[in-house]
Structures are given as C-alpha cells and as structure tokens.
JSON list of C-alpha atoms in Angstrom, two decimals:
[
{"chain": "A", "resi": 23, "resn": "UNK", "atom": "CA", "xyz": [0.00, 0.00, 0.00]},
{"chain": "A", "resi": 24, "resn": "UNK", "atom": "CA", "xyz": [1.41, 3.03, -1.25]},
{"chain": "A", "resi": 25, "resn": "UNK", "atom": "CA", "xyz": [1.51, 6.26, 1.49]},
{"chain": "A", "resi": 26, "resn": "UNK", "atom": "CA", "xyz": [2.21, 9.99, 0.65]},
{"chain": "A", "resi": 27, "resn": "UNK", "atom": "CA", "xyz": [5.55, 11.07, 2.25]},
{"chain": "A", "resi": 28, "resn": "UNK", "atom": "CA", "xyz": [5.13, 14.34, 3.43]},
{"chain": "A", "resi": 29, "resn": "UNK", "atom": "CA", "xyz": [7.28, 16.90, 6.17]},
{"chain": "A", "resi": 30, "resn": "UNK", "atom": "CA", "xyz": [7.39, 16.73, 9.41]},
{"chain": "A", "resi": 31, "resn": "UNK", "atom": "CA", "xyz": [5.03, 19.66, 9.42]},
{"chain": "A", "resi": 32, "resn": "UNK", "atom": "CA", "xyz": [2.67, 18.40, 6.76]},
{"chain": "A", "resi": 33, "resn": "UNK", "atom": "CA", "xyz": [2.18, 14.91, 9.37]},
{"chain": "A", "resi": 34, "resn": "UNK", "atom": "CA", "xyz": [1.70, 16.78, 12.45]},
{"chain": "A", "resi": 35, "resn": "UNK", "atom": "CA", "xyz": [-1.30, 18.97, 10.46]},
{"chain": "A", "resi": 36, "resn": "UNK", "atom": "CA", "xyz": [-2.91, 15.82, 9.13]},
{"chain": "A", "resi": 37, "resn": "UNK", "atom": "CA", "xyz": [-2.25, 13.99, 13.00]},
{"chain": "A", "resi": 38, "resn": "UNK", "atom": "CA", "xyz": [-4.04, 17.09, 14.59]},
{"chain": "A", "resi": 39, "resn": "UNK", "atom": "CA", "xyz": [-7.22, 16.75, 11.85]},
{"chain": "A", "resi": 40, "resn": "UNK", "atom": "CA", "xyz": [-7.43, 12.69, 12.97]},
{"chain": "A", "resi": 41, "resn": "UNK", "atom": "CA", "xyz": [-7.02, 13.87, 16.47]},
{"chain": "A", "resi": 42, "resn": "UNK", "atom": "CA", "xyz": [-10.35, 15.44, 16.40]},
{"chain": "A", "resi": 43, "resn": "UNK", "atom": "CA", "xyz": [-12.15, 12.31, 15.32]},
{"chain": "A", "resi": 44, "resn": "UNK", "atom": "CA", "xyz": [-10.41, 10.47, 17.67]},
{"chain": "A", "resi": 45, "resn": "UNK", "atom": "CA", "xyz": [-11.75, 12.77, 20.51]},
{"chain": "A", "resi": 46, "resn": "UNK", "atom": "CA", "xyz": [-15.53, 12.63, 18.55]},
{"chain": "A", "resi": 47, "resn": "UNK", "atom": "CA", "xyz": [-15.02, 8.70, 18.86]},
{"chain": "A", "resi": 48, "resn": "UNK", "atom": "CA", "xyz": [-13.55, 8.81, 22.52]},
{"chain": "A", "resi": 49, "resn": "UNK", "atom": "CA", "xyz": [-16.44, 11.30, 23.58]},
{"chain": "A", "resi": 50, "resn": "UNK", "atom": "CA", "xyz": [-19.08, 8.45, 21.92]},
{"chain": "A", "resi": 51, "resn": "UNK", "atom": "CA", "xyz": [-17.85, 5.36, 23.58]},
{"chain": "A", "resi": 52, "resn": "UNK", "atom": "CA", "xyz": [-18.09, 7.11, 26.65]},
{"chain": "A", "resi": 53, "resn": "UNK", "atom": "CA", "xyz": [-22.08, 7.84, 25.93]},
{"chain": "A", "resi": 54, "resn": "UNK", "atom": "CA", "xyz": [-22.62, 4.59, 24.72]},
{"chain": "A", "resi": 55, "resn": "UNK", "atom": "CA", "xyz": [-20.92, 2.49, 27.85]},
{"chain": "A", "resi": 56, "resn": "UNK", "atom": "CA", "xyz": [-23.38, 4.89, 29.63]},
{"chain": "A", "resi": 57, "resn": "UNK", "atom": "CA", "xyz": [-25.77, 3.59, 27.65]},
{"chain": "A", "resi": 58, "resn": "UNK", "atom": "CA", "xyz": [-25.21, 0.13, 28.01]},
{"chain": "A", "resi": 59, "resn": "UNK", "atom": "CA", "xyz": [-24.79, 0.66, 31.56]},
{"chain": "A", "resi": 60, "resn": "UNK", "atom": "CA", "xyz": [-28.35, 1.99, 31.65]},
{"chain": "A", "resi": 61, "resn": "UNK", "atom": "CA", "xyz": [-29.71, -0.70, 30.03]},
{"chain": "A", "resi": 62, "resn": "UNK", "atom": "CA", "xyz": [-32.71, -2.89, 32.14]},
{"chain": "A", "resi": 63, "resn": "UNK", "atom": "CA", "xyz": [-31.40, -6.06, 33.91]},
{"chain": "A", "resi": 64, "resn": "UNK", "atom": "CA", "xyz": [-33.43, -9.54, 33.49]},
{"chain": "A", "resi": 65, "resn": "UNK", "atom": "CA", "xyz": [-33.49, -11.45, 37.20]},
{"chain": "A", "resi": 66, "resn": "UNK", "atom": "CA", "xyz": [-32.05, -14.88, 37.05]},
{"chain": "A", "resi": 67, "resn": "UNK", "atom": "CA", "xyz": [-35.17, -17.21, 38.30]},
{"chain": "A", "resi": 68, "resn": "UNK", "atom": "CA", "xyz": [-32.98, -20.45, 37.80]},
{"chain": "A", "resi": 69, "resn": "UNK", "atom": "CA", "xyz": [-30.76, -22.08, 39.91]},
{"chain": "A", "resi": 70, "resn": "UNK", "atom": "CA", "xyz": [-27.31, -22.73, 37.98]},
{"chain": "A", "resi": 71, "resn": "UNK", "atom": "CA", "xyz": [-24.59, -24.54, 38.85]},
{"chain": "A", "resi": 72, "resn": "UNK", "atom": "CA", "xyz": [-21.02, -24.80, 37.38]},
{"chain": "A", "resi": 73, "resn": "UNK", "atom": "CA", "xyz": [-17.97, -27.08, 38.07]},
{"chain": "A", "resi": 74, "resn": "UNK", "atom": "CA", "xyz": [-14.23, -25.90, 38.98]},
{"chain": "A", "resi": 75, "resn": "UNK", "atom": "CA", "xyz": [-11.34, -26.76, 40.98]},
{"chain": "A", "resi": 76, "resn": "UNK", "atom": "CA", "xyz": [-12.81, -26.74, 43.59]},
{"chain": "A", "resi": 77, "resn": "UNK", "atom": "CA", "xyz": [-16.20, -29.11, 42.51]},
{"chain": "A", "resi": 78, "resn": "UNK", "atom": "CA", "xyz": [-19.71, -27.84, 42.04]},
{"chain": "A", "resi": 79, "resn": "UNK", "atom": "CA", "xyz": [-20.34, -24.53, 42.66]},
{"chain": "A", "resi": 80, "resn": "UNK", "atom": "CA", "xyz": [-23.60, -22.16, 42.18]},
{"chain": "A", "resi": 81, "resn": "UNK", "atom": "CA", "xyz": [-24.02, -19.21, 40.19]},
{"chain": "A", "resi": 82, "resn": "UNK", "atom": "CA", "xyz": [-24.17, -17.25, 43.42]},
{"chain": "A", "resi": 83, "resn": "UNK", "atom": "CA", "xyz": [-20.49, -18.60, 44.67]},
{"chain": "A", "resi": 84, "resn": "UNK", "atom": "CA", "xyz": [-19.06, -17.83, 41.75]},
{"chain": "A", "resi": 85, "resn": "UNK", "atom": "CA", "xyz": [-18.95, -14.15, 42.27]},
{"chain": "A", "resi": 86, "resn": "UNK", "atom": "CA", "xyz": [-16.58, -15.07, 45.50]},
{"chain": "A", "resi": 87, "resn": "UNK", "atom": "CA", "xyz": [-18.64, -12.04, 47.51]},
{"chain": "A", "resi": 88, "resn": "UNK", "atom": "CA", "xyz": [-18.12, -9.59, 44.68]},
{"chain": "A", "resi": 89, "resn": "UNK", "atom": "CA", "xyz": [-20.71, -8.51, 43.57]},
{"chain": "A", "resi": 90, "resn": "UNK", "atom": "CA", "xyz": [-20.32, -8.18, 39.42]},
{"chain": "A", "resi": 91, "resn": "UNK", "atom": "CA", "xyz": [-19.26, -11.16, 37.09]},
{"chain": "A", "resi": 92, "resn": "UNK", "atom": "CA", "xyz": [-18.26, -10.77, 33.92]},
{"chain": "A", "resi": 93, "resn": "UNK", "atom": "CA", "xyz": [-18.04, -14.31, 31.92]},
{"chain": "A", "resi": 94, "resn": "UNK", "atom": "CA", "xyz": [-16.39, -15.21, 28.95]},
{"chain": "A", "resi": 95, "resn": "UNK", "atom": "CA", "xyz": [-17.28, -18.02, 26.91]},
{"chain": "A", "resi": 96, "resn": "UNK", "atom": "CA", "xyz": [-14.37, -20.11, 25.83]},
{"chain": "A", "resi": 97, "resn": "UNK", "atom": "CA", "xyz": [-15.31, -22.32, 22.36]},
{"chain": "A", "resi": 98, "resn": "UNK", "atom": "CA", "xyz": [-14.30, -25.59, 23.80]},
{"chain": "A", "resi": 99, "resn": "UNK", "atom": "CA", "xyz": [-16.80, -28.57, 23.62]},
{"chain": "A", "resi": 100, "resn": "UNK", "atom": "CA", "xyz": [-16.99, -32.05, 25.19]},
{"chain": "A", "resi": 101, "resn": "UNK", "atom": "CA", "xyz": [-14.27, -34.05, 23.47]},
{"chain": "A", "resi": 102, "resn": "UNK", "atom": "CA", "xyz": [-12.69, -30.96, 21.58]},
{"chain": "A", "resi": 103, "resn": "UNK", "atom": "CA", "xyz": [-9.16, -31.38, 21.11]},
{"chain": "A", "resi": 104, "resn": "UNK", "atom": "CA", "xyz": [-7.93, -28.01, 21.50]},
{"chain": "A", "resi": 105, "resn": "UNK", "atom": "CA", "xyz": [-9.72, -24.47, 22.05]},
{"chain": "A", "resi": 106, "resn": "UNK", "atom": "CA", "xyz": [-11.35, -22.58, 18.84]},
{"chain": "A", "resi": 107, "resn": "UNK", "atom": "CA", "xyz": [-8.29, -20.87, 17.65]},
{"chain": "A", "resi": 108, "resn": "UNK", "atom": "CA", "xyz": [-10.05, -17.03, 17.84]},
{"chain": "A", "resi": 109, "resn": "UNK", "atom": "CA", "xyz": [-11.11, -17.94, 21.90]},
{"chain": "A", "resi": 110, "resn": "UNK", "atom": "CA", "xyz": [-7.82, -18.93, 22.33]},
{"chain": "A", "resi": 111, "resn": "UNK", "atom": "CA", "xyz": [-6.56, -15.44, 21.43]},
{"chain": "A", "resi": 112, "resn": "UNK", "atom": "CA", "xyz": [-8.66, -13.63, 23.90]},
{"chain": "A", "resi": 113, "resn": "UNK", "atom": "CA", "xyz": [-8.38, -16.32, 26.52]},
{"chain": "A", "resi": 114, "resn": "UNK", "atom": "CA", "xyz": [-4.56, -15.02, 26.24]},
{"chain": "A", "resi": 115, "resn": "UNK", "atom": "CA", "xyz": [-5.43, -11.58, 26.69]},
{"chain": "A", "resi": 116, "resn": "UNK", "atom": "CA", "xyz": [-7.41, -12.87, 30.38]},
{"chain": "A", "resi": 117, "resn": "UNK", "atom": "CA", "xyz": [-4.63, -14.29, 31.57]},
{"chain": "A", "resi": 118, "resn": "UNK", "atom": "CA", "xyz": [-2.87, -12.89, 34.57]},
{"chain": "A", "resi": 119, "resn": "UNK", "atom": "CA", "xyz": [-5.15, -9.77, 34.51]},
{"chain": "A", "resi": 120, "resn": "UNK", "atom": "CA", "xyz": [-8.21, -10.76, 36.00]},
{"chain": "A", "resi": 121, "resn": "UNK", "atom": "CA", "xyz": [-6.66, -9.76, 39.91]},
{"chain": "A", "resi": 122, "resn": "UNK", "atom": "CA", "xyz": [-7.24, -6.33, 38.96]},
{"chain": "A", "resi": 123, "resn": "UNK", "atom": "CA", "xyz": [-11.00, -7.06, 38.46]},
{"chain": "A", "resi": 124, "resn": "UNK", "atom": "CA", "xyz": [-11.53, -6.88, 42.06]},
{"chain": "A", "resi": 125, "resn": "UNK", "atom": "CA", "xyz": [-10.43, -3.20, 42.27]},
{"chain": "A", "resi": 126, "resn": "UNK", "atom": "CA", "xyz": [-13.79, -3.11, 40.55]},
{"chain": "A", "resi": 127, "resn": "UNK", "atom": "CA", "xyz": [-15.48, -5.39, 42.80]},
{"chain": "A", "resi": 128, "resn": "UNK", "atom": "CA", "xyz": [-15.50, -7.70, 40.26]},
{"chain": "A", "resi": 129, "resn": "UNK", "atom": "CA", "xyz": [-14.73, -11.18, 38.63]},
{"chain": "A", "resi": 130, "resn": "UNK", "atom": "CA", "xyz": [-13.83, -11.94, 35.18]},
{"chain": "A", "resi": 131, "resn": "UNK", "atom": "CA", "xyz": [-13.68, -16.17, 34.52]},
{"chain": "A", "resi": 132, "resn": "UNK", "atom": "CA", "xyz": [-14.32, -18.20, 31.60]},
{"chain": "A", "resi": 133, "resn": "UNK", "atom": "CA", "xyz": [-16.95, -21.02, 30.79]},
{"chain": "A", "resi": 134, "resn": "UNK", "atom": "CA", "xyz": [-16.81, -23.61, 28.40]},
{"chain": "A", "resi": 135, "resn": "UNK", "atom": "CA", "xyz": [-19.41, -26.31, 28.11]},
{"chain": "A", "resi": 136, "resn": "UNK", "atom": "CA", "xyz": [-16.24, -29.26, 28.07]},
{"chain": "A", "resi": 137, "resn": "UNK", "atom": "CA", "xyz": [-16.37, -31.62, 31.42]},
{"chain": "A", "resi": 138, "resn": "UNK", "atom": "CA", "xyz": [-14.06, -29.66, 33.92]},
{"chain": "A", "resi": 139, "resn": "UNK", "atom": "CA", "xyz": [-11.67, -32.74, 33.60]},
{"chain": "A", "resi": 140, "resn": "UNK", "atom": "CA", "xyz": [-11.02, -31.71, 29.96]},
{"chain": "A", "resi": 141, "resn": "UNK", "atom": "CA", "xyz": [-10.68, -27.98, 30.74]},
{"chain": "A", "resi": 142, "resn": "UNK", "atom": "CA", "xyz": [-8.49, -28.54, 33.38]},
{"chain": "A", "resi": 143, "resn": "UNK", "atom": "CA", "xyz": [-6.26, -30.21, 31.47]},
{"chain": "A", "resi": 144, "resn": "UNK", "atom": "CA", "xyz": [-6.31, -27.87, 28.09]},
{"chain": "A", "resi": 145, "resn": "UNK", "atom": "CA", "xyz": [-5.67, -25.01, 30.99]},
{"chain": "A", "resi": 146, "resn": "UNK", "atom": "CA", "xyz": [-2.52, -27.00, 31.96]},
{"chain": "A", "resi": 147, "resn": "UNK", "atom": "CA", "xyz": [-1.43, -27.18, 28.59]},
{"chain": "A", "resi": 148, "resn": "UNK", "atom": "CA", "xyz": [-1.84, -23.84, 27.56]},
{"chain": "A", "resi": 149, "resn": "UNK", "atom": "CA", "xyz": [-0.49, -22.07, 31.01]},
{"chain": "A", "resi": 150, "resn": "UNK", "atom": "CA", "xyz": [-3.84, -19.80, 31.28]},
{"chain": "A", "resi": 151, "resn": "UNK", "atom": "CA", "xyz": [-3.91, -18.80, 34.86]},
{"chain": "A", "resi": 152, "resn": "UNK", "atom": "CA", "xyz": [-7.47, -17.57, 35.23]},
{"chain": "A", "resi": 153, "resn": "UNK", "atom": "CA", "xyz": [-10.75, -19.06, 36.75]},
{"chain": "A", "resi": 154, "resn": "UNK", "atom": "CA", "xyz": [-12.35, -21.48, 34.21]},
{"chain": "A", "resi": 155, "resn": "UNK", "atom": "CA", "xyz": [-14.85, -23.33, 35.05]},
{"chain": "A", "resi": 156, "resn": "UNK", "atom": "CA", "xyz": [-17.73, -25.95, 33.07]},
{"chain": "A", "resi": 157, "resn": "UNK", "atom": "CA", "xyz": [-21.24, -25.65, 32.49]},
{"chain": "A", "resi": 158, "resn": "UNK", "atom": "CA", "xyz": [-21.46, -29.10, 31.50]},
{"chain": "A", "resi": 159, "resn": "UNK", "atom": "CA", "xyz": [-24.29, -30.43, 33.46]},
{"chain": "A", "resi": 160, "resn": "UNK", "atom": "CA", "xyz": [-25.83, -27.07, 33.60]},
{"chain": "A", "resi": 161, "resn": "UNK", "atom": "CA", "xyz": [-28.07, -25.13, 31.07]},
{"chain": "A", "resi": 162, "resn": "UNK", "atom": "CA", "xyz": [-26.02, -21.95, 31.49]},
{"chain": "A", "resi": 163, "resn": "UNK", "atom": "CA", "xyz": [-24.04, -22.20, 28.46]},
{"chain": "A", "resi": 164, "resn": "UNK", "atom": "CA", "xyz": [-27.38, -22.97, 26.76]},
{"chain": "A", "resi": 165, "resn": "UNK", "atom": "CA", "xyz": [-29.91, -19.63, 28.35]},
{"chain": "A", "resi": 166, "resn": "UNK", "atom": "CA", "xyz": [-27.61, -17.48, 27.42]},
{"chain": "A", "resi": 167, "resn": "UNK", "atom": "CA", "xyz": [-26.31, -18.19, 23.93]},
{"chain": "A", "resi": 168, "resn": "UNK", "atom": "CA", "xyz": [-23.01, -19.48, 24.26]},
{"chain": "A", "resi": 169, "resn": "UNK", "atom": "CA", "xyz": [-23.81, -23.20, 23.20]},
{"chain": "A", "resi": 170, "resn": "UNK", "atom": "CA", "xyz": [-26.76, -24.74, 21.06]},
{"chain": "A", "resi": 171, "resn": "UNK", "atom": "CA", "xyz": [-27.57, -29.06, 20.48]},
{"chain": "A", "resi": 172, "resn": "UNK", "atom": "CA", "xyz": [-27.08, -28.84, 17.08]},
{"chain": "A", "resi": 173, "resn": "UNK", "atom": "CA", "xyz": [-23.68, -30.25, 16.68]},
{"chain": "A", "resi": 174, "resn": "UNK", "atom": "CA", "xyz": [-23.10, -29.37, 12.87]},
{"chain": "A", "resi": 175, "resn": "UNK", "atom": "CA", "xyz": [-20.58, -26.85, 11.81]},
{"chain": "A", "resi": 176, "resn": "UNK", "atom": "CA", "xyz": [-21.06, -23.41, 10.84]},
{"chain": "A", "resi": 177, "resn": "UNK", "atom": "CA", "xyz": [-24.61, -23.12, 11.75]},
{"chain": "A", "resi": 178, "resn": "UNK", "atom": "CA", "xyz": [-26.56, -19.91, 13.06]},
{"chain": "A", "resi": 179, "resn": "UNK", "atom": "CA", "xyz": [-29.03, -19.09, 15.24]},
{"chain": "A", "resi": 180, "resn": "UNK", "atom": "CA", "xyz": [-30.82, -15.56, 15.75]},
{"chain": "A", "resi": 181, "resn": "UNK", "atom": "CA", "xyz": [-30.97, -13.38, 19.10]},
{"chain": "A", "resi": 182, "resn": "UNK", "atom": "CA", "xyz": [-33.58, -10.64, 18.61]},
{"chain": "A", "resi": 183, "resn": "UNK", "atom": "CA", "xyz": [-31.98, -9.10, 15.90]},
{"chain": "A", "resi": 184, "resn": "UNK", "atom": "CA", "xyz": [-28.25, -10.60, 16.06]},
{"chain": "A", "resi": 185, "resn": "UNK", "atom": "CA", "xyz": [-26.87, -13.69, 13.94]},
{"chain": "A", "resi": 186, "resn": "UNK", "atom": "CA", "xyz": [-25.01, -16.07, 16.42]},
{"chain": "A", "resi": 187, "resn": "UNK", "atom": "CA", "xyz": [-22.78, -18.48, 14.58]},
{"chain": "A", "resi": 188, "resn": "UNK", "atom": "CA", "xyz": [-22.02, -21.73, 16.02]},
{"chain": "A", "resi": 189, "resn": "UNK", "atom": "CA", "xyz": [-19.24, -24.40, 15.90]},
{"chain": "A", "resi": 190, "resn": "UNK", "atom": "CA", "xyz": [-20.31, -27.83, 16.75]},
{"chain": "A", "resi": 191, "resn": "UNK", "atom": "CA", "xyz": [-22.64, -26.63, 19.18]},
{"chain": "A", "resi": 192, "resn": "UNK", "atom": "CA", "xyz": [-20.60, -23.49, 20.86]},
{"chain": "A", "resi": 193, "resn": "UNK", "atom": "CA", "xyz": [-20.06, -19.97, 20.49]},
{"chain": "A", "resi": 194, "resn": "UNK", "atom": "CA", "xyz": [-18.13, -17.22, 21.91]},
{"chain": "A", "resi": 195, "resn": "UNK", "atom": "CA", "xyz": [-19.28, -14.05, 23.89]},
{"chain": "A", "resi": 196, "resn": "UNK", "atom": "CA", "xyz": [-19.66, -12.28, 27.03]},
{"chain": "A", "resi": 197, "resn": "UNK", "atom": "CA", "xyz": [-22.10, -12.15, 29.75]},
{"chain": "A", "resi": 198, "resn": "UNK", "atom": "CA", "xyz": [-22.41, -10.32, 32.45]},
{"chain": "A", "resi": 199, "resn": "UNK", "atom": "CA", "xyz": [-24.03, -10.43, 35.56]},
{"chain": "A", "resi": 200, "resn": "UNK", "atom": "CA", "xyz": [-24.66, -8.49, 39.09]},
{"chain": "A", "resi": 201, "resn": "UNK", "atom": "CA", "xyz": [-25.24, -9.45, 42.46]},
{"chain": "A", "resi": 202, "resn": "UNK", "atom": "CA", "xyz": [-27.38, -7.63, 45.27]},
{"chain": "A", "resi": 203, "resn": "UNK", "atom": "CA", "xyz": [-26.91, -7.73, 49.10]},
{"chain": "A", "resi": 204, "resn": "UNK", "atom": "CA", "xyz": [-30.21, -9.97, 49.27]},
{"chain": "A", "resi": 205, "resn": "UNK", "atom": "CA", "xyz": [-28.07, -12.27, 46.87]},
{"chain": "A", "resi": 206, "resn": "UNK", "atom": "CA", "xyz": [-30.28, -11.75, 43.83]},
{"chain": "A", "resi": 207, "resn": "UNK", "atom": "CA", "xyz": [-28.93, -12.12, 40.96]},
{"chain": "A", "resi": 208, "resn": "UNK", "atom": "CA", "xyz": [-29.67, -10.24, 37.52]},
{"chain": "A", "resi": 209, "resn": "UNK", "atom": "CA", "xyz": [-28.22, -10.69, 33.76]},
{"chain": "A", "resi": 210, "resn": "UNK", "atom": "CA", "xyz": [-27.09, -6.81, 32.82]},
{"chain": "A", "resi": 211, "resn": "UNK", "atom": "CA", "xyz": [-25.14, -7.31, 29.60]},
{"chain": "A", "resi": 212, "resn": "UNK", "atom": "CA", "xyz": [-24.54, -9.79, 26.68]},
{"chain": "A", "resi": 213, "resn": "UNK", "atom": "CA", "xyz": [-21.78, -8.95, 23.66]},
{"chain": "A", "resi": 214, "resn": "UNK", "atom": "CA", "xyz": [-21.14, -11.40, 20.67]},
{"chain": "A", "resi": 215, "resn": "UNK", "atom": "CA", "xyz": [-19.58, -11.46, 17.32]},
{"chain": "A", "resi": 216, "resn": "UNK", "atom": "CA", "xyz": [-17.80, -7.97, 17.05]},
{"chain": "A", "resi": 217, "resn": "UNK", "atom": "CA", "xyz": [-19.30, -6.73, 20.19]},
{"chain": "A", "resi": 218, "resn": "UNK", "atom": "CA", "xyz": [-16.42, -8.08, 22.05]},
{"chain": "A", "resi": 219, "resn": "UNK", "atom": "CA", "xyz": [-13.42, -6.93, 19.82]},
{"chain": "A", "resi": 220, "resn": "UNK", "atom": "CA", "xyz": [-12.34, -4.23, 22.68]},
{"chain": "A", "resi": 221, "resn": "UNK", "atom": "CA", "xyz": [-12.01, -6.80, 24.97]},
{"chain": "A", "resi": 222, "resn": "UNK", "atom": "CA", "xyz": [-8.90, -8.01, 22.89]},
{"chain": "A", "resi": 223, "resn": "UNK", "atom": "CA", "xyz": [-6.03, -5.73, 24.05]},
{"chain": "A", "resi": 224, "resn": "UNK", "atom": "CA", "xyz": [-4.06, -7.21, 20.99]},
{"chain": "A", "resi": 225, "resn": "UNK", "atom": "CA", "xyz": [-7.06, -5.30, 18.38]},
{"chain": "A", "resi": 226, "resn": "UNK", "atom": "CA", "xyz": [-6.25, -2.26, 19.95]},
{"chain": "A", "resi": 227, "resn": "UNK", "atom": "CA", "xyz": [-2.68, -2.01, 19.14]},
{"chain": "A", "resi": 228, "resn": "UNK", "atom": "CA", "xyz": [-3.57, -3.83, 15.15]},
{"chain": "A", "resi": 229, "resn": "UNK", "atom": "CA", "xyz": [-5.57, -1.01, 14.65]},
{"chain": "A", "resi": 230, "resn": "UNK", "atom": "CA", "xyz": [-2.55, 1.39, 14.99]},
{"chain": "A", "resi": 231, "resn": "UNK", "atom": "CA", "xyz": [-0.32, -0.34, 12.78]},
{"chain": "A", "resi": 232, "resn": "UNK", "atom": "CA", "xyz": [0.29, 0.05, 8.85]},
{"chain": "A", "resi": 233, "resn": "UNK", "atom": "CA", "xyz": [-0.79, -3.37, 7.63]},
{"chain": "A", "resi": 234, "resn": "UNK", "atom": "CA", "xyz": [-3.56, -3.43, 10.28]},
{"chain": "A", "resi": 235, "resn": "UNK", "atom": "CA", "xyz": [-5.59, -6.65, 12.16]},
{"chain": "A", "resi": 236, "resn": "UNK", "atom": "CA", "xyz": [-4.14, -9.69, 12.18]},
{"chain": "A", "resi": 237, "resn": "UNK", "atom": "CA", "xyz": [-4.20, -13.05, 14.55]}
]
C-alpha cells in the first residue's frame, strides 16, 4: 500500500485533523458504555450450577462475595481437542489480569461447556492462569447463547436481531451479571460477534499499525 511522504510539518497537520475524530469517537464510547450501563437487567429465576477446581459450585459462589461477574465463553466442547483458535486469542489476553477485576469489585472467569476434567487439562497445557470453570451439566451455556444441540458446523441461530454463529454446538461471547446484598442475581449485559473486539487488548494495538488486524 502506497503512502504519501510528506514533512514533518505536513504529518503533524494531518495527526491534529485525525485527532479530532479520535476525541468525537472517545467522547461516543463514553455515551454509549453509559448507555449500556443503563440498560434494564433480566433477574435470574434459575438455579445454575457450574464445576471448577474446587467441585460444584452455584451461580451465586461464583462471584466469591463480589458482587459483578463478567463471563467469557471459551469455544471448547466435550471431546474438543484443543480451544477454537479465535477464543484462544482472547483467553490469552485474560490471563494474569483478571486480579485487577476486584479493584472493581468484580470477577472476570471463563466457561466452556467441556467436562471440567477436559478444561483442566487444556488449561494445563496452555499455562492460562485464570478461573475457568464448566457448564457441562448445567443449562447456562445454553440460556444465554453461548452453546446450542445442534452439533453441525457453521450453523446460526438468531438473538432478537443478532446472527449467532455456532461451531459444533458453541459460540463465543460475554455475559455479564450483578449481584445484590439480598443475593439476587440479575443478567445486565450480553456482547457477541464484534461486540467483544475491545475486549482483545491485541485489536487495539492492530488497529494502529500500517498493515492493520491480524491473529
């Protein structure tokens, strides 16, 4: 790709012209985070349970007296060999940051719908140090998008007016829930397909380079 070469002064006009888009765009992720923090919260009626190091936990325990959880759903299905190859990328970016989540009185984890025995192993293998636990025997993975039954390859399903792809029954995506002092818990937030793409730190630095994204 061809680029004008220009003077120092010529660059430092067209970098303060960019600058003020990049403070528009700054100024409108702020509103819309607002936005999606003001969005109405659905309460969870159900009584999940998910499986970690430590055995069978519940939905509630999982938040480990926080009281917002943030989950990430890691592509890896019961008898998978290895981890989808994109999860695998932001699974990297997790690792060894999710201690600062509780400066936010938080928890960020991943779920996969693999037995924990599998996960635990894969987790071994690929040196992730954060939470990661199985829905397995649970319908989590299924209420809330991140796994289907219909084991075929490449197919879709729709989410009001989102088109969720699948891989042999899982996808990837976020969820994210809250936790009162009466231990009620309510589903705030859901991001899939390019809705997570800020959650890669990796993206962020692509999008500065020449050549652009890459894996």
């Amino acid at each position: 790709m061809e680029h004008p070469v220009v003077s120092r002064e010529a660059w430092l006009k067209a970098r303060a012209d960019l600058l003020e888009r990049e403070k528009q765009h700054t100024r409108a992720r702020a509103a819309l985070a607002e936005a999606r923090r003001a969005l109405p919260w659905v309460r969870i009626e159900k009584n999940y349970s998910l499986i970690g190091a430590e055995g069978e936990v519940s939905l509630s325990d999982v938040f480990q007296g926080c009281s917002q959880l943030a989950i990430y759903h890691i592509m890896f299905g019961p008898g998978w060999d290895s981890v989808c190859v994109g999860c695998t990328q932001w699974a990297n970016a997790m690792s060894s940051t999710t201690g600062a989540f509780k400066n936010a009185d938080a928890r960020l984890i991943g779920v996969s719908r693999a037995p924990y025995e599998e996960i635990a192993s894969e987790q071994a293998k690929l040196g992730w140090d954060f939470a990661w636990l199985s829905s397995y025997d649970s319908d989590f993975n299924l209420d809330f998008f991140a796994s289907n039954n219909d084991l075929g390859e490449g197919t879709t399903a729709f989410v009001g007016e989102e088109t969720l792809g699948f891989d042999r029954g899982e996808n990837h995506g976020v969820n994210v829930f809250y936790r009162n002092e009466d231990d009620e818990i309510f589903h705030t937030y859901s991001a899939f397909n390019r809705g997570i793409e800020a959650l890669n730190g990796a993206f962020g630095y692509f999008d500065l380079l020449p050549k652009g994204r890459a894996w």
